[in-house]
Amino acid sequence: MKFFIDTANLDHIKEAKDLGILDGVTTNPSLMAKEGITGKENIYRHYKKICDLVDGDVSAEVISTDFKGILREGKELAEIAENIVVKVPMIKDGIKAICEFTSLEIPTNCTLVFSVGQAILAAKAGATYISPFIGRIDDSNWEGMQLIRDIFEVYSMQGYDSEILAASIRSSMHIVDAAKAGADVVTCPLDAILGLLKHPLTDIGLAKFLEDHKKAEKS
Ligand code: G3P
């Protein structure tokens, strides 16, 4: 399973990259706004900085919701760097645009996926990635991870090529569950990635090893 970081924060991206396990980045308009990046020029400049930082795919989301607008914006975003993936919402014009991007060989990430039916449509359109939002489904008292299992089952059965990118990840356990459910990619905040490192028995075990080593050195 590939690890993407879900942020527009350059320090967080650098930290995950330094860990050596980072395969890519996803962003969205809310994450850009959180970093205080506004205005088309600044936003595109920020995408360029992210693309220069990482070797893997960087999802950049369109703001337009009509076919022509999504196409125009997607082409502009794709010009920023070779590793840009155009993130398109799961709406009627979005699906039409993904079909067009597929024929132009521009990689896409179909975002805001909340059902297997939507995942089937996005795969038919040729989306490179589809992003089911796990945490937001959990927030509405449904089981988000079941959606990943169901999409995995249908994609395996039908031989669809789109990669299942588990998004809206809120915890380290979500990452583990997404891996078990068959996700190809997980995109998560830095905290959730770093949380995977933690286990009290590791800390206790390491303290004991170091203590025993110290004692042996003294004797
Ligand atoms: O990038 C899309 C997704 O990961 C958003 O997550 O936490 O805002 O539901 P969240």
XYZ file of N, CA and C and ligand atoms in Angstrom:
667
model
N 0.843 -1.201 0.000
C 0.000 0.000 0.000
C 0.881 1.256 0.000
N 0.527 2.202 -0.886
C 1.299 3.447 -0.944
C 0.833 4.410 0.153
N 1.776 5.225 0.639
C 1.465 6.229 1.661
C 1.523 7.624 1.044
N 0.396 8.329 1.052
C 0.362 9.736 0.662
C 0.110 10.548 1.923
N 0.572 11.805 1.921
C 0.229 12.687 3.032
C -0.853 13.653 2.552
N -1.859 13.859 3.424
C -3.029 14.666 3.061
C -2.870 16.046 3.694
N -2.122 16.911 3.033
C -1.840 18.232 3.591
C -1.259 19.152 2.516
N -1.315 20.457 2.797
C -0.612 21.415 1.930
C 0.508 22.066 2.743
N 0.753 21.523 3.946
C 1.775 22.083 4.838
C 3.165 21.558 4.449
N 4.046 22.475 4.037
C 5.349 22.054 3.514
C 6.207 21.371 4.577
N 6.129 21.846 5.836
C 6.920 21.219 6.905
C 6.480 19.778 7.140
N 5.163 19.561 7.141
C 4.655 18.195 7.334
C 5.084 17.291 6.172
N 5.045 17.840 4.971
C 5.443 17.045 3.795
C 6.927 16.675 3.912
N 7.761 17.676 4.324
C 9.203 17.420 4.475
C 9.444 16.341 5.532
N 8.721 16.441 6.666
C 8.933 15.471 7.754
C 8.578 14.051 7.303
N 7.448 13.917 6.598
C 7.049 12.578 6.114
C 8.048 12.078 5.074
N 8.540 13.004 4.255
C 9.508 12.621 3.221
C 10.810 12.128 3.861
N 11.247 12.847 4.922
C 12.489 12.478 5.609
C 12.405 11.093 6.235
N 11.185 10.673 6.561
C 10.992 9.344 7.125
C 11.298 8.269 6.075
N 11.232 8.661 4.815
C 11.603 7.750 3.731
C 10.471 6.898 3.188
N 9.249 7.134 3.688
C 8.153 6.237 3.277
C 7.088 6.956 2.437
N 7.366 8.184 2.038
C 6.315 8.973 1.378
C 6.237 8.690 -0.129
N 5.035 8.351 -0.587
C 4.841 8.060 -2.011
C 4.130 9.182 -2.763
N 3.558 10.139 -2.051
C 2.845 11.210 -2.745
C 2.091 12.108 -1.786
N 1.372 13.080 -2.363
C 0.665 14.094 -1.570
C -0.738 14.276 -2.153
N -1.718 14.480 -1.260
C -3.041 14.929 -1.723
C -3.349 16.250 -1.032
N -4.023 17.126 -1.756
C -4.449 18.400 -1.172
C -5.921 18.583 -1.549
N -6.527 19.580 -0.980
C -7.874 19.976 -1.410
C -8.021 21.456 -1.088
N -9.078 22.119 -1.561
C -9.205 23.564 -1.329
C -9.218 23.925 0.158
N -9.782 23.061 1.006
C -9.804 23.354 2.454
C -8.388 23.319 3.024
N -7.584 22.355 2.579
C -6.205 22.244 3.095
C -5.352 23.420 2.623
N -5.590 23.896 1.397
C -4.861 25.077 0.895
C -5.249 26.297 1.731
N -6.556 26.448 1.975
C -7.045 27.599 2.746
C -6.471 27.573 4.164
N -6.340 26.348 4.726
C -5.795 26.195 6.093
C -4.367 26.750 6.188
N -3.625 26.661 5.073
C -2.246 27.187 5.049
C -2.218 28.675 4.710
N -3.411 29.253 4.506
C -3.502 30.687 4.197
C -3.123 31.013 2.763
N -3.136 29.996 1.875
C -2.759 30.229 0.475
C -4.020 30.625 -0.308
N -4.025 31.852 -0.813
C -5.191 32.316 -1.578
C -4.741 32.942 -2.903
N -5.660 33.004 -3.847
C -5.352 33.601 -5.154
C -4.707 32.554 -6.050
N -5.180 32.504 -7.307
C -4.729 31.458 -8.243
C -3.204 31.360 -8.359
N -2.555 32.534 -8.515
C -1.097 32.512 -8.705
C -0.375 31.891 -7.516
N -0.785 32.319 -6.311
C -0.150 31.781 -5.095
C -0.427 30.291 -4.934
N -1.646 29.911 -5.244
C -2.013 28.490 -5.117
C -1.177 27.646 -6.082
N -1.039 28.098 -7.337
C -0.265 27.340 -8.324
C 1.223 27.301 -7.936
N 1.711 28.433 -7.382
C 3.109 28.486 -6.941
C 3.340 27.486 -5.796
N 2.336 27.385 -4.920
C 2.438 26.448 -3.789
C 2.434 24.997 -4.297
N 1.582 24.701 -5.287
C 1.583 23.349 -5.873
C 2.956 23.020 -6.440
N 3.572 24.016 -7.085
C 4.899 23.801 -7.687
C 5.920 23.449 -6.602
N 5.833 24.175 -5.453
C 6.759 23.889 -4.342
C 6.573 22.449 -3.860
N 5.307 22.022 -3.719
C 5.027 20.650 -3.256
C 5.570 19.646 -4.281
N 5.323 19.905 -5.560
C 5.774 18.981 -6.618
C 7.300 18.880 -6.664
N 7.989 19.982 -6.366
C 9.454 19.959 -6.355
C 9.985 19.183 -5.148
N 9.182 19.141 -4.079
C 9.609 18.470 -2.843
C 9.546 16.951 -2.939
N 8.507 16.454 -3.631
C 8.293 14.998 -3.651
C 8.391 14.439 -5.073
N 8.798 13.158 -5.132
C 8.908 12.514 -6.452
C 7.552 11.980 -6.911
N 6.713 11.601 -5.942
C 5.457 10.926 -6.287
C 4.346 11.862 -6.727
N 3.169 11.280 -6.904
C 2.005 12.025 -7.393
C 1.505 13.063 -6.390
N 1.093 14.219 -6.916
C 0.552 15.304 -6.093
C -0.835 15.656 -6.637
N -1.872 15.386 -5.840
C -3.236 15.691 -6.298
C -3.554 17.160 -6.072
N -3.971 17.833 -7.150
C -4.351 19.255 -7.092
C -5.795 19.355 -7.568
N -6.643 19.940 -6.724
C -8.087 19.884 -7.005
C -8.601 21.081 -7.804
N -9.501 20.803 -8.749
C -10.135 21.884 -9.507
C -11.224 22.528 -8.649
N -11.505 23.802 -8.954
C -12.562 24.526 -8.247
C -13.834 24.547 -9.106
N -13.639 24.500 -10.426
C -14.786 24.549 -11.343
C -15.673 23.326 -11.164
N -16.957 23.511 -11.485
C -17.889 22.380 -11.392
C -18.599 22.119 -12.729
N -18.240 22.905 -13.765
C -18.822 22.647 -15.085
C -17.757 22.029 -15.985
N -18.220 21.229 -16.960
C -17.316 20.440 -17.821
C -16.170 21.265 -18.407
N -16.537 22.392 -19.058
C -15.503 23.204 -19.725
C -14.504 23.775 -18.717
N -15.062 24.255 -17.593
C -14.218 24.842 -16.547
C -13.268 23.812 -15.953
N -13.788 22.600 -15.683
C -12.944 21.533 -15.103
C -11.820 21.184 -16.087
N -12.188 21.103 -17.381
C -11.172 20.763 -18.398
C -10.071 21.813 -18.469
N -10.501 23.082 -18.523
C -9.539 24.176 -18.636
C -8.625 24.191 -17.406
N -9.253 24.121 -16.249
C -8.481 24.190 -15.005
C -7.547 22.981 -14.861
N -8.074 21.804 -15.191
C -7.273 20.575 -15.079
C -6.038 20.637 -15.967
N -6.234 21.166 -17.191
C -5.085 21.272 -18.113
C -4.049 22.253 -17.562
N -4.536 23.355 -16.970
C -3.603 24.339 -16.381
C -2.831 23.716 -15.210
N -3.559 22.976 -14.374
C -2.904 22.333 -13.219
C -1.864 21.319 -13.704
N -2.217 20.548 -14.737
C -1.309 19.516 -15.254
C -0.027 20.119 -15.819
N -0.094 21.406 -16.210
C 1.087 22.100 -16.753
C 2.108 22.447 -15.660
N 1.655 22.497 -14.393
C 2.536 22.946 -13.298
C 3.741 22.026 -13.148
N 3.493 20.716 -13.189
C 4.593 19.757 -13.027
C 4.149 18.397 -13.545
N 5.133 17.543 -13.814
C 4.822 16.216 -14.375
C 4.089 15.318 -13.393
N 4.300 15.577 -12.071
C 3.681 14.681 -11.085
C 2.328 15.176 -10.553
N 1.738 16.153 -11.247
C 0.396 16.606 -10.854
C -0.653 15.583 -11.282
N -1.566 15.296 -10.359
C -2.748 14.485 -10.662
C -3.938 15.414 -10.467
N -4.803 15.521 -11.460
C -5.932 16.456 -11.375
C -7.063 15.818 -10.568
N -7.403 16.508 -9.463
C -8.443 15.983 -8.568
C -9.783 16.584 -8.991
N -10.736 15.705 -9.275
C -12.026 16.115 -9.851
C -13.159 15.575 -8.977
N -14.150 16.420 -8.644
C -15.239 15.915 -7.801
C -16.156 14.926 -8.520
N -16.747 14.037 -7.743
C -17.666 13.019 -8.261
C -19.029 13.657 -8.560
N -19.076 14.359 -9.693
C -20.331 14.944 -10.165
C -20.428 14.610 -11.657
N -21.587 14.859 -12.255
C -21.810 14.492 -13.665
C -20.735 15.086 -14.592
N -20.509 16.401 -14.478
C -19.501 17.029 -15.341
C -18.092 16.571 -14.987
N -17.919 16.178 -13.734
C -16.630 15.647 -13.295
C -16.324 14.336 -14.005
N -17.314 13.469 -14.093
C -17.122 12.178 -14.772
C -16.829 12.402 -16.260
N -17.579 13.333 -16.870
C -17.334 13.645 -18.290
C -15.893 14.142 -18.482
N -15.466 15.005 -17.555
C -14.105 15.566 -17.648
C -13.055 14.474 -17.431
N -13.312 13.552 -16.505
C -12.340 12.470 -16.259
C -12.179 11.632 -17.538
N -13.291 11.361 -18.230
C -13.212 10.619 -19.516
C -12.283 11.357 -20.481
N -12.440 12.662 -20.551
C -11.629 13.477 -21.461
C -10.158 13.467 -21.030
N -9.917 13.668 -19.724
C -8.532 13.637 -19.216
C -7.896 12.270 -19.504
N -8.693 11.201 -19.368
C -8.174 9.853 -19.625
C -7.694 9.758 -21.076
N -8.488 10.305 -22.006
C -8.082 10.222 -23.423
C -6.862 11.108 -23.699
N -6.677 12.141 -22.871
C -5.503 13.019 -23.036
C -4.293 12.514 -22.234
N -4.494 11.379 -21.541
C -3.463 10.778 -20.684
C -3.045 11.693 -19.535
N -3.996 12.484 -19.032
C -3.756 13.300 -17.825
C -4.298 12.511 -16.638
N -3.432 12.188 -15.657
C -3.899 11.388 -14.531
C -4.903 12.135 -13.650
N -5.855 11.398 -13.106
C -6.925 12.015 -12.310
C -7.149 11.281 -10.993
N -7.708 12.041 -10.049
C -8.137 11.484 -8.761
C -9.588 11.914 -8.583
N -10.507 10.956 -8.629
C -11.922 11.295 -8.463
C -12.220 11.367 -6.970
N -12.590 12.569 -6.510
C -12.730 12.798 -5.068
C -14.200 12.856 -4.649
N -14.405 12.784 -3.336
C -15.750 12.812 -2.745
C -16.565 11.593 -3.170
N -15.938 10.415 -3.064
C -16.617 9.150 -3.375
C -17.197 8.572 -2.078
N -18.505 8.326 -2.097
C -19.184 7.829 -0.891
C -20.007 6.562 -1.144
N -19.928 6.008 -2.369
C -20.692 4.778 -2.625
C -19.974 3.924 -3.666
N -20.337 2.634 -3.705
C -19.729 1.722 -4.676
C -20.144 2.135 -6.093
N -21.385 2.590 -6.236
C -21.862 3.028 -7.552
C -21.001 4.159 -8.104
N -20.674 5.117 -7.255
C -19.809 6.224 -7.693
C -18.426 5.697 -8.077
N -17.933 4.730 -7.292
C -16.597 4.166 -7.561
C -16.587 3.432 -8.905
N -17.711 2.773 -9.246
C -17.801 2.063 -10.535
C -17.762 3.084 -11.688
N -18.547 4.159 -11.555
C -18.578 5.193 -12.600
C -17.193 5.800 -12.824
N -16.512 6.116 -11.725
C -15.185 6.744 -11.829
C -14.190 5.790 -12.495
N -14.294 4.499 -12.180
C -13.399 3.511 -12.801
C -13.691 3.406 -14.296
N -14.985 3.398 -14.640
C -15.368 3.341 -16.061
C -14.822 4.557 -16.828
N -14.790 5.711 -16.145
C -14.290 6.939 -16.787
C -12.766 6.907 -16.930
N -12.132 5.979 -16.217
C -10.676 5.831 -16.338
C -9.875 6.592 -15.297
N -10.522 6.937 -14.166
C -9.787 7.658 -13.109
C -8.556 6.856 -12.673
N -7.453 7.564 -12.468
C -6.237 6.896 -11.989
C -6.453 6.448 -10.540
N -7.008 7.366 -9.744
C -7.321 7.082 -8.337
C -8.789 7.417 -8.083
N -9.392 6.731 -7.109
C -10.711 7.156 -6.617
C -10.562 7.297 -5.102
N -11.156 8.368 -4.564
C -10.967 8.676 -3.136
C -12.251 8.538 -2.317
N -12.469 7.372 -1.711
C -13.576 7.239 -0.766
C -13.191 7.907 0.559
N -14.128 8.672 1.149
C -13.861 9.458 2.359
C -14.300 8.693 3.612
N -13.379 7.951 4.176
C -13.683 7.064 5.300
C -14.208 7.811 6.533
N -13.414 8.785 7.011
C -13.768 9.482 8.255
C -15.122 10.179 8.173
N -15.422 10.757 7.008
C -16.697 11.495 6.897
C -17.884 10.537 6.907
N -17.679 9.307 6.415
C -18.765 8.310 6.503
C -18.929 7.902 7.969
N -17.801 7.663 8.647
C -17.868 7.343 10.091
C -18.599 8.459 10.848
N -18.293 9.727 10.477
C -18.931 10.880 11.142
C -20.450 10.828 11.029
N -20.934 10.214 9.935
C -22.390 10.182 9.757
C -22.983 8.842 10.217
N -22.217 8.184 11.110
C -22.685 6.949 11.764
C -22.851 5.738 10.848
N -22.069 5.696 9.752
C -21.974 4.515 8.908
C -20.543 4.017 9.027
N -20.279 2.780 8.520
C -18.913 2.253 8.659
C -18.110 2.543 7.397
N -17.253 3.556 7.475
C -16.484 3.987 6.307
C -15.654 2.866 5.698
N -15.030 2.072 6.549
C -14.097 1.061 6.029
C -14.805 -0.011 5.200
N -16.111 -0.231 5.496
C -16.863 -1.226 4.714
C -16.910 -0.821 3.237
N -16.927 0.495 2.990
C -16.948 0.980 1.602
C -15.673 0.561 0.861
N -14.539 0.638 1.550
C -13.270 0.218 0.916
C -13.341 -1.279 0.584
N -13.835 -2.080 1.546
C -13.939 -3.535 1.302
C -14.835 -3.806 0.095
N -15.972 -3.112 0.018
C -16.928 -3.348 -1.071
C -16.353 -2.917 -2.421
N -15.684 -1.771 -2.437
C -15.086 -1.300 -3.711
C -13.987 -2.277 -4.144
N -13.179 -2.711 -3.165
C -12.099 -3.668 -3.467
C -12.675 -4.933 -4.100
N -13.778 -5.420 -3.522
C -14.405 -6.650 -4.038
C -14.882 -6.449 -5.485
N -15.579 -5.347 -5.721
C -16.117 -5.099 -7.067
C -14.989 -4.862 -8.076
N -13.996 -4.064 -7.701
C -12.882 -3.775 -8.626
C -12.119 -5.061 -8.966
N -11.908 -5.935 -7.954
C -11.169 -7.182 -8.203
C -11.970 -8.060 -9.144
N -13.283 -8.157 -8.889
C -14.161 -9.004 -9.693
C -14.239 -8.505 -11.143
N -14.322 -7.191 -11.307
C -14.521 -6.602 -12.630
C -13.214 -6.251 -13.347
N -12.111 -6.325 -12.632
C -10.813 -6.011 -13.240
C -10.625 -4.529 -13.528
N -11.248 -3.647 -12.726
C -11.054 -2.204 -12.926
C -9.638 -1.800 -12.490
N -9.071 -0.833 -13.219
C -7.673 -0.442 -12.974
C -7.496 0.692 -11.976
N -8.543 1.475 -11.705
C -8.389 2.636 -10.808
C -7.863 2.182 -9.445
N -6.972 2.990 -8.873
C -6.433 2.635 -7.561
C -7.343 3.191 -6.463
N -7.597 2.375 -5.452
C -8.447 2.791 -4.331
C -7.586 3.569 -3.345
N -7.893 4.865 -3.226
C -7.109 5.764 -2.373
C -7.961 6.116 -1.145
N -7.700 5.454 -0.038
C -8.504 5.691 1.172
C -8.191 7.090 1.708
N -9.221 7.960 1.741
C -9.033 9.357 2.171
C -9.885 9.641 3.406
N -9.751 10.875 3.911
C -10.434 11.273 5.144
C -10.079 10.293 6.267
N -8.777 10.057 6.368
C -8.235 9.148 7.390
C -8.007 9.966 8.657
N -8.480 9.471 9.780
C -8.419 10.261 11.009
C -7.485 9.670 12.067
N -7.044 8.416 11.882
C -6.236 7.798 12.946
C -5.296 6.755 12.346
N -4.350 6.317 13.176
C -3.419 5.272 12.741
C -4.171 3.965 12.502
N -5.197 3.686 13.314
C -5.978 2.452 13.127
C -6.680 2.444 11.781
N -7.121 3.630 11.332
C -7.729 3.736 10.000
C -6.741 3.250 8.937
N -5.455 3.584 9.115
C -4.437 3.188 8.118
C -4.334 1.657 8.073
N -4.269 1.056 9.264
C -4.163 -0.409 9.353
C -5.403 -1.055 8.728
N -6.573 -0.522 9.068
C -7.823 -1.097 8.540
C -7.925 -0.919 7.025
N -7.435 0.219 6.516
C -7.473 0.443 5.066
C -6.575 -0.579 4.357
N -5.426 -0.885 4.961
C -4.519 -1.885 4.382
C -5.215 -3.251 4.356
N -5.899 -3.590 5.475
C -6.602 -4.884 5.552
C -7.764 -4.957 4.562
N -8.369 -3.795 4.283
C -9.544 -3.756 3.407
C -9.166 -3.792 1.925
N -7.867 -3.651 1.623
C -7.427 -3.754 0.230
C -7.161 -2.421 -0.461
N -7.053 -1.324 0.295
C -6.752 -0.026 -0.328
C -5.375 -0.087 -1.007
N -5.265 0.536 -2.178
C -3.967 0.608 -2.872
C -3.115 1.722 -2.291
N -3.803 2.777 -1.813
C -3.128 3.973 -1.295
C -3.905 4.442 -0.078
N -3.180 5.012 0.873
C -3.857 5.669 1.988
C -3.295 7.088 2.062
N -4.180 8.076 2.212
C -3.675 9.446 2.379
C -4.098 9.942 3.742
N -3.120 10.441 4.501
C -3.432 10.739 5.899
C -2.604 11.907 6.425
N -3.098 12.527 7.517
C -2.312 13.590 8.147
C -1.035 13.009 8.758
N -0.040 13.881 8.974
C 1.246 13.431 9.521
C 1.081 12.676 10.847
N 0.212 13.178 11.737
C 0.004 12.541 13.047
C -0.386 11.074 12.927
N -1.258 10.785 11.975
C -1.714 9.393 11.815
C -0.564 8.505 11.347
N 0.313 9.048 10.493
C 1.479 8.269 10.034
C 2.422 8.029 11.216
N 2.731 9.104 11.959
C 3.680 8.980 13.079
C 3.109 8.093 14.185
N 1.781 8.074 14.308
C 1.129 7.244 15.328
C 1.425 5.764 15.130
N 1.716 5.376 13.888
C 2.017 3.960 13.616
C 3.297 3.508 14.323
N 4.168 4.483 14.646
C 5.435 4.142 15.303
C 5.251 3.691 16.745
N 4.139 4.151 17.335
C 4.019 4.037 18.793
C 3.525 2.690 19.295
N 4.248 2.135 20.291
C 3.747 1.009 21.079
C 4.466 1.053 22.420
N 3.725 1.006 23.531
C 4.384 1.105 24.846
C 5.420 0.009 25.062
N 5.158 -1.199 24.525
C 6.114 -2.301 24.746
C 7.426 -2.052 24.003
N 7.375 -1.286 22.910
C 8.615 -0.907 22.207
C 9.435 0.006 23.114
N 8.750 1.007 23.738
C 9.452 1.953 24.624
C 10.043 1.225 25.831
N 9.243 0.336 26.450
C 9.717 -0.412 27.630
C 10.880 -1.314 27.235
N 10.725 -1.999 26.096
C 11.770 -2.927 25.625
C 13.068 -2.199 25.327
N 12.974 -1.030 24.694
C 14.177 -0.277 24.340
C 14.886 0.231 25.594
N 14.080 0.727 26.569
C 14.663 1.222 27.820
C 15.442 0.095 28.505
N 14.880 -1.118 28.491
C 15.532 -2.275 29.142
C 16.819 -2.657 28.407
N 16.772 -2.682 27.086
C 17.986 -3.010 26.309
C 19.111 -2.031 26.656
N 18.769 -0.713 26.689
C 19.791 0.310 26.931
C 20.330 0.230 28.356
N 19.419 -0.089 29.302
C 19.823 -0.222 30.705
C 20.768 -1.415 30.877
N 20.419 -2.551 30.253
C 21.258 -3.753 30.349
C 22.627 -3.511 29.706
N 22.622 -2.780 28.597
C 23.880 -2.471 27.919
C 24.778 -1.620 28.824
N 24.151 -0.613 29.484
C 24.887 0.285 30.376
C 25.506 -0.496 31.532
N 24.696 -1.395 32.133
C 25.168 -2.219 33.258
C 26.339 -3.076 32.819
N 26.227 -3.720 31.674
C 27.282 -4.602 31.171
C 28.568 -3.826 30.914
N 28.452 -2.598 30.418
C 29.623 -1.764 30.140
C 30.376 -1.401 31.423
N 29.589 -1.211 32.503
C 30.191 -0.815 33.792
C 30.914 -1.970 34.463
N 30.401 -3.211 34.239
C 30.972 -4.353 34.978
C 32.282 -4.837 34.357
O -8.305 15.149 0.925
C -9.583 14.663 1.168
C -9.844 14.096 2.533
O -8.764 13.324 2.968
C -10.393 15.047 3.549
O -10.350 14.551 4.854
O -10.549 14.857 7.304
O -11.412 16.656 5.768
O -12.613 14.491 5.984
P -11.267 15.174 6.025
